[in-house]
mmCIF file with all atom_site columns, C-alpha atoms in Angstrom:
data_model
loop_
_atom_site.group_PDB
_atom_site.id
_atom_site.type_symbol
_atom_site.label_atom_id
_atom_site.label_alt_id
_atom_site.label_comp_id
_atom_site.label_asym_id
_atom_site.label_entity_id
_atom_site.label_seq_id
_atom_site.pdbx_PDB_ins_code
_atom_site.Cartn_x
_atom_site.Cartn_y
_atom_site.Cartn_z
_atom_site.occupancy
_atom_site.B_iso_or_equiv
_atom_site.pdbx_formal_charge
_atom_site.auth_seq_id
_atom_site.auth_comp_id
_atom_site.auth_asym_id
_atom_site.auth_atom_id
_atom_site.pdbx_PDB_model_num
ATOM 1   C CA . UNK A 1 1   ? 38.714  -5.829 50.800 1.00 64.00 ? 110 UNK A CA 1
ATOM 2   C CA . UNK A 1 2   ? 40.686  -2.899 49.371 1.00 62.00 ? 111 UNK A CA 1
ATOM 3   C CA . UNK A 1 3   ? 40.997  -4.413 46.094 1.00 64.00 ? 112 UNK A CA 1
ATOM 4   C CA . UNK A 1 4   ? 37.393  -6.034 46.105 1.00 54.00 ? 113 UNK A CA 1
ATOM 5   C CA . UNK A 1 5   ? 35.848  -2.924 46.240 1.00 54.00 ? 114 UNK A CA 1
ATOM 6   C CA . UNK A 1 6   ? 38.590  -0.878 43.506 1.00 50.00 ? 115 UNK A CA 1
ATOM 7   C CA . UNK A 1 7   ? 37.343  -4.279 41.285 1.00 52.00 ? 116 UNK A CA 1
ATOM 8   C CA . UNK A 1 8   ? 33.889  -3.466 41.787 1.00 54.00 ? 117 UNK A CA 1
ATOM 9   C CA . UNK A 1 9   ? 34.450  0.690  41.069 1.00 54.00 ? 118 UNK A CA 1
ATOM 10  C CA . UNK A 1 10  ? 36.103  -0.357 37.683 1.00 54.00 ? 119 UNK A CA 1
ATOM 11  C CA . UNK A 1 11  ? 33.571  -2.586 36.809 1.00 53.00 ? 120 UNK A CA 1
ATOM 12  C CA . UNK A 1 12  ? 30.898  0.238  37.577 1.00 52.00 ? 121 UNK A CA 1
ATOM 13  C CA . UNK A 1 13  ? 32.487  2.728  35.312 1.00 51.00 ? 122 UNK A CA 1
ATOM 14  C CA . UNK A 1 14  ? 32.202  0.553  32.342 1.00 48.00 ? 123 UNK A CA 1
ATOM 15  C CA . UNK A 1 15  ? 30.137  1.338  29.907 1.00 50.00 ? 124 UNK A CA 1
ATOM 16  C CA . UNK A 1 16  ? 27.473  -1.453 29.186 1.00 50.00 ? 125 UNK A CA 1
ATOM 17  C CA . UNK A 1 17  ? 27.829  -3.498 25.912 1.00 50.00 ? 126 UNK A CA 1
ATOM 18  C CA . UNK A 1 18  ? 24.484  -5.816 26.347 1.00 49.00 ? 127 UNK A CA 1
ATOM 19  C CA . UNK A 1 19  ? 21.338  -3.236 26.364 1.00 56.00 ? 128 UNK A CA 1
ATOM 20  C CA . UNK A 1 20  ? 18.372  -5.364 25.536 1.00 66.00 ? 129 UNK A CA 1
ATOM 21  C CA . UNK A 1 21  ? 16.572  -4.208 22.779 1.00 73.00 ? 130 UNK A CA 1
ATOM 22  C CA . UNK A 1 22  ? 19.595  -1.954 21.462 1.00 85.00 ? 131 UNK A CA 1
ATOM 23  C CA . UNK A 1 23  ? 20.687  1.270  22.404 1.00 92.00 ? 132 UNK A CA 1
ATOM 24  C CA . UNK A 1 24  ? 18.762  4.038  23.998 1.00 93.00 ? 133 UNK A CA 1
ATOM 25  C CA . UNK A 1 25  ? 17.995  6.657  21.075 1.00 94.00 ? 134 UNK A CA 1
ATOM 26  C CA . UNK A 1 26  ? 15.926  9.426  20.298 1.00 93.00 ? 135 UNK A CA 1
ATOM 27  C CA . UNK A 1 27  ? 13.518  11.409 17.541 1.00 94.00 ? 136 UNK A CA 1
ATOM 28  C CA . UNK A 1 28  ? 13.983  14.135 15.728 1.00 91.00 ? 137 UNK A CA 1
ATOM 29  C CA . UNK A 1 29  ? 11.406  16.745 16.332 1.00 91.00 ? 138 UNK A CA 1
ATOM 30  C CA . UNK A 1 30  ? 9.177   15.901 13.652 1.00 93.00 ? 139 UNK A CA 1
ATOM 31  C CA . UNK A 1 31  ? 5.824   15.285 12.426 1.00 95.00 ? 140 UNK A CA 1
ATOM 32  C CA . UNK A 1 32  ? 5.022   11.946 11.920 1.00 96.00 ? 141 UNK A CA 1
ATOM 33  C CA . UNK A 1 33  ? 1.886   11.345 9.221  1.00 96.00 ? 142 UNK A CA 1
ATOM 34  C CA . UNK A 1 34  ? 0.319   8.221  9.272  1.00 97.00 ? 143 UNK A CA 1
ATOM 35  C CA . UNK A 1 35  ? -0.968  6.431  6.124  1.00 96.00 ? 144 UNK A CA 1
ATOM 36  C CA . UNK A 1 36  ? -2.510  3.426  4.562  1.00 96.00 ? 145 UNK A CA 1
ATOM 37  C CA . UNK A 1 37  ? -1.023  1.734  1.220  1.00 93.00 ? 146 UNK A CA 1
ATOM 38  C CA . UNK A 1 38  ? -3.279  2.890  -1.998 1.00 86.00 ? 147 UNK A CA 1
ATOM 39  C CA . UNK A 1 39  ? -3.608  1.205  -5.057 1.00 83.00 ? 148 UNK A CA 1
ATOM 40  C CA . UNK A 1 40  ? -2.858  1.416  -8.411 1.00 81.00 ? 149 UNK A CA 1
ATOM 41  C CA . UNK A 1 41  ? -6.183  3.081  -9.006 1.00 84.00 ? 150 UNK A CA 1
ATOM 42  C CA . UNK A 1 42  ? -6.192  5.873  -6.669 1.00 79.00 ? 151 UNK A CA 1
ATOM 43  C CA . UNK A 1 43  ? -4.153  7.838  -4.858 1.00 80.00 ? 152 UNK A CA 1
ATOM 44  C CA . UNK A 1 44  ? -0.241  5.670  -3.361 1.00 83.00 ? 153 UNK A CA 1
ATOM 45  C CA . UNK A 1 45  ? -1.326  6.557  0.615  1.00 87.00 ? 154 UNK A CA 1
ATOM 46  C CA . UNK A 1 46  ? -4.786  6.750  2.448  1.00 93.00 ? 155 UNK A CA 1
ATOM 47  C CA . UNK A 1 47  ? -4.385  9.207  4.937  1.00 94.00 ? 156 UNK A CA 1
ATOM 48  C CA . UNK A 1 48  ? -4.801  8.357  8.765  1.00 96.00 ? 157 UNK A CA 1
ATOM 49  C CA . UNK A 1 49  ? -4.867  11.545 10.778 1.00 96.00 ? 158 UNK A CA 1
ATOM 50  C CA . UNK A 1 50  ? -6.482  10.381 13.609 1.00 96.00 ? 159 UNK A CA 1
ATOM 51  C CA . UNK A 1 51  ? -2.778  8.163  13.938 1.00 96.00 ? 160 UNK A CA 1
ATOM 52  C CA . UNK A 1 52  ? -0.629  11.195 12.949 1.00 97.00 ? 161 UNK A CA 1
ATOM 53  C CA . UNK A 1 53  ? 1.697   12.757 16.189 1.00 97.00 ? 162 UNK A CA 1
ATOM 54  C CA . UNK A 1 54  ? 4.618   14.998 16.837 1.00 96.00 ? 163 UNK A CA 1
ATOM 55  C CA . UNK A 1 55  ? 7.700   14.154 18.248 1.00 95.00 ? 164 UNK A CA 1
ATOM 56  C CA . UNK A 1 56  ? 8.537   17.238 20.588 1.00 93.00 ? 165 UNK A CA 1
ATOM 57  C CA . UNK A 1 57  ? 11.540  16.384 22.212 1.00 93.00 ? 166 UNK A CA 1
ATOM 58  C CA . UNK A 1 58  ? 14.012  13.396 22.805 1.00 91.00 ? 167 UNK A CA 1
ATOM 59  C CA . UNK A 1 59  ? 10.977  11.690 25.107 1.00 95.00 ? 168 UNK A CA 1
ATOM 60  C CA . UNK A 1 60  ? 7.633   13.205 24.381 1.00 97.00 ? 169 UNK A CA 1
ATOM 61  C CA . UNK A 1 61  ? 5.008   13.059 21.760 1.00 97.00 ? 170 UNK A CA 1
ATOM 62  C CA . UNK A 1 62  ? 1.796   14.912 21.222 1.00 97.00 ? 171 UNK A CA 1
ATOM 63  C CA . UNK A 1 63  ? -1.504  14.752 19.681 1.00 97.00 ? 172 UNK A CA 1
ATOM 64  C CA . UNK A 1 64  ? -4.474  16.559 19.335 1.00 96.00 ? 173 UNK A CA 1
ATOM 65  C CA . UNK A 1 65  ? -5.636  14.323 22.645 1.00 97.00 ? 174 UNK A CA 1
ATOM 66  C CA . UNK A 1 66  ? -2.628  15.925 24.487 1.00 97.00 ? 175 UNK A CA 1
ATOM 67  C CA . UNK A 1 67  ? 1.229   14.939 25.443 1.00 97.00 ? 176 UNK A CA 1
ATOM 68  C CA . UNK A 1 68  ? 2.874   11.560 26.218 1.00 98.00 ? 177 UNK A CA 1
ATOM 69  C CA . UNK A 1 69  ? 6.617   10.097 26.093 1.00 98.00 ? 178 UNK A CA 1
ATOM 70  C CA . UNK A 1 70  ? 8.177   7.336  24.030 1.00 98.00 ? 179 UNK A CA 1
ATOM 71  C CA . UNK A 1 71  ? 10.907  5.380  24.435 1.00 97.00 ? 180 UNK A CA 1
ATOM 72  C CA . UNK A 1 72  ? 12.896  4.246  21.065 1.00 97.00 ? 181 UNK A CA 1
ATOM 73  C CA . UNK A 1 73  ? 15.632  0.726  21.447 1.00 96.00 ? 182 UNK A CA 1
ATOM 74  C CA . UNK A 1 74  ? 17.123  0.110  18.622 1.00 95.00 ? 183 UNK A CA 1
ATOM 75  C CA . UNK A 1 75  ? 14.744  0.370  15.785 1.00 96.00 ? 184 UNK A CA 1
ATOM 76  C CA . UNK A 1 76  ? 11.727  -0.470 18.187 1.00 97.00 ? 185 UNK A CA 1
ATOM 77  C CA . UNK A 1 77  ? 9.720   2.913  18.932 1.00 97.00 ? 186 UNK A CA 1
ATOM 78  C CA . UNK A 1 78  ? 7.273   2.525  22.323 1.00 97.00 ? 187 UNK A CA 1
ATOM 79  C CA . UNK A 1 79  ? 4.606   5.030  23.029 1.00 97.00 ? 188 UNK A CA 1
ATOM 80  C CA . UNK A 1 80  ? 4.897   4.822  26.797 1.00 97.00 ? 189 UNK A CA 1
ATOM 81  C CA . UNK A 1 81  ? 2.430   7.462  28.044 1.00 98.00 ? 190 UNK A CA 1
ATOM 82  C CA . UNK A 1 82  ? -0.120  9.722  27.232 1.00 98.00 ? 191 UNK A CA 1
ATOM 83  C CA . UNK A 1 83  ? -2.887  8.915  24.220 1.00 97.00 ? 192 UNK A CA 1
ATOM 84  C CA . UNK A 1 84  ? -1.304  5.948  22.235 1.00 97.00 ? 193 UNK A CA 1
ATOM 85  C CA . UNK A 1 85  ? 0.060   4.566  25.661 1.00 97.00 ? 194 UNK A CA 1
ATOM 86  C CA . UNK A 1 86  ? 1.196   1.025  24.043 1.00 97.00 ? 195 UNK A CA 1
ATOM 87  C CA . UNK A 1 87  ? 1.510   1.770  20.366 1.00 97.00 ? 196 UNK A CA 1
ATOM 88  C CA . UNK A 1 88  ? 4.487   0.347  19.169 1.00 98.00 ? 197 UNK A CA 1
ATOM 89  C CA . UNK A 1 89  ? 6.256   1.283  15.939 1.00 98.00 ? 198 UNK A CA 1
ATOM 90  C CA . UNK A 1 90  ? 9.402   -0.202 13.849 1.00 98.00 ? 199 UNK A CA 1
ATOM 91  C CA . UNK A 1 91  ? 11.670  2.214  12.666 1.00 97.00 ? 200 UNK A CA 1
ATOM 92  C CA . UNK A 1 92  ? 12.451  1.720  9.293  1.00 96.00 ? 201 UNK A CA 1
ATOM 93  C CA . UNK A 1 93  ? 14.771  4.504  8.597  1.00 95.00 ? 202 UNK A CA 1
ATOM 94  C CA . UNK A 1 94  ? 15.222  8.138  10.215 1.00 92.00 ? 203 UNK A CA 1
ATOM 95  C CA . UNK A 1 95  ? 11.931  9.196  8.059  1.00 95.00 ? 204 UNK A CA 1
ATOM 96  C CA . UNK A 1 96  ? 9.764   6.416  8.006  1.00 96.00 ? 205 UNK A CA 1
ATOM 97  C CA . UNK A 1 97  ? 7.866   4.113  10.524 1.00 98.00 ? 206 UNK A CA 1
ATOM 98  C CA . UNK A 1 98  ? 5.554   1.142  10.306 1.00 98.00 ? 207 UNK A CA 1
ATOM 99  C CA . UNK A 1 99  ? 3.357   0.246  12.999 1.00 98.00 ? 208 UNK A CA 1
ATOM 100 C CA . UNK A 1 100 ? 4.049   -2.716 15.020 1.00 98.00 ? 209 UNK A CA 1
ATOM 101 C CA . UNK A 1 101 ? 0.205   -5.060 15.617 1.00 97.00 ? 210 UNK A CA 1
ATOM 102 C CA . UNK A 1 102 ? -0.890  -6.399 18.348 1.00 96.00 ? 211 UNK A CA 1
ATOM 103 C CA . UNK A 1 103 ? 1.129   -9.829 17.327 1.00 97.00 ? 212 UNK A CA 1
ATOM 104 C CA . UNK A 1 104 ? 4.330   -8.518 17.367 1.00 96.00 ? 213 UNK A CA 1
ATOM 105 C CA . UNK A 1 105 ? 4.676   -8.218 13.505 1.00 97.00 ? 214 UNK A CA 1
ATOM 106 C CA . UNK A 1 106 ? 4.797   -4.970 11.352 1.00 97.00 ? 215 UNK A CA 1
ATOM 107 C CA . UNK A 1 107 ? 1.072   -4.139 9.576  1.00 97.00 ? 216 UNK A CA 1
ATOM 108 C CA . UNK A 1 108 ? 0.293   -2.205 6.837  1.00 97.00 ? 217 UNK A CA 1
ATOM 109 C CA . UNK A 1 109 ? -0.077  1.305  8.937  1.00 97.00 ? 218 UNK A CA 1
ATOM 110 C CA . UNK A 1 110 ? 3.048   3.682  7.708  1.00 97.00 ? 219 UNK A CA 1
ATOM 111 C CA . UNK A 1 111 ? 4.103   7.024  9.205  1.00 97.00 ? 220 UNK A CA 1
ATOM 112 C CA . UNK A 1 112 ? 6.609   9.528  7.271  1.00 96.00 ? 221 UNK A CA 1
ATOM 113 C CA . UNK A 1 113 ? 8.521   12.090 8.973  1.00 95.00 ? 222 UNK A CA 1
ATOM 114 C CA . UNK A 1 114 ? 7.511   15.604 8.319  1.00 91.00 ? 223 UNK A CA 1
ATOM 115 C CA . UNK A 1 115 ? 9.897   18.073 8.812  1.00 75.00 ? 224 UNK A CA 1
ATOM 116 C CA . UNK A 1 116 ? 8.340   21.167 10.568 1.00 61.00 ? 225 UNK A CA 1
ATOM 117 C CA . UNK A 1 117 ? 9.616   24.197 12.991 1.00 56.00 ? 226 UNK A CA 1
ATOM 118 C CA . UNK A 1 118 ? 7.824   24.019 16.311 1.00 54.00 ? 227 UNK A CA 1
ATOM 119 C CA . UNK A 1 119 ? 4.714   22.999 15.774 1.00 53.00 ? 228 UNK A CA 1
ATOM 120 C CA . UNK A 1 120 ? 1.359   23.355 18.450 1.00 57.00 ? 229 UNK A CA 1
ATOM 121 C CA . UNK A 1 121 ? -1.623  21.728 17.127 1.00 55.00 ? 230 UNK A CA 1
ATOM 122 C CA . UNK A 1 122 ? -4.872  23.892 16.490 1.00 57.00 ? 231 UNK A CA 1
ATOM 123 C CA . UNK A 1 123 ? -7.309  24.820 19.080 1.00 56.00 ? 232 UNK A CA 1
ATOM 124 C CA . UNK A 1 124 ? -10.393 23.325 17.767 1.00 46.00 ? 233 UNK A CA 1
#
């Protein structure tokens, strides 16, 4: 029994290997604007602000519509509270997202990381 449960306290301590989904990570603090692809007649990005948010901390988010967390695996980034409960992004790099549709597949939607102090949105 002695060594059943030392077996089990080892295997306890271990760290896991298999997360599904990929590690556990976290944001920056960081605005994130959100964008549409131009075209070679106008301007390179149509501006989204209704889809823009900050990324306060290592598991919240706000927007103008208040606060919410997230939870980024890997390079998958889930809004899991809060306004865009659901919204899921792909992170393309450490600066740049891409919004994830409703069938699983990356759309056309981009967000760039903005690099700002704290920020608090307006009162409007």
């Amino acid at each position: 029994m002695k060594r059943a449960l030392l077996l089990l306290t080892i295997a306890a301590a271990a760290p896991a290997f298999g997360v599904p989904g990929g590690e556990i990570g976290w944001l920056r603090p960081a605005s994130y604007q959100c964008e549409m692809p131009g075209d070679a007649t106008g301007p390179v990005g149509l501006r989204v602000p209704e889809a823009d948010f900050n990324v306060i901390n290592a598991n919240t988010y706000e927007t103008p519509q208040g606060r919410g967390t997230y939870l980024l695996t890997g390079d998958l980034l889930q809004l899991t509270s809060g306004p865009r409960y659901g919204a899921k992004y792909h992170r393309i790099s450490n600066n740049f997202l891409r919004q994830i549709g409703p069938d699983g597949k990356d759309t056309a939607m981009r967000c760039v990381r903005k690099v700002l102090g704290y920020y608090r949105w307006p009162d409007a």
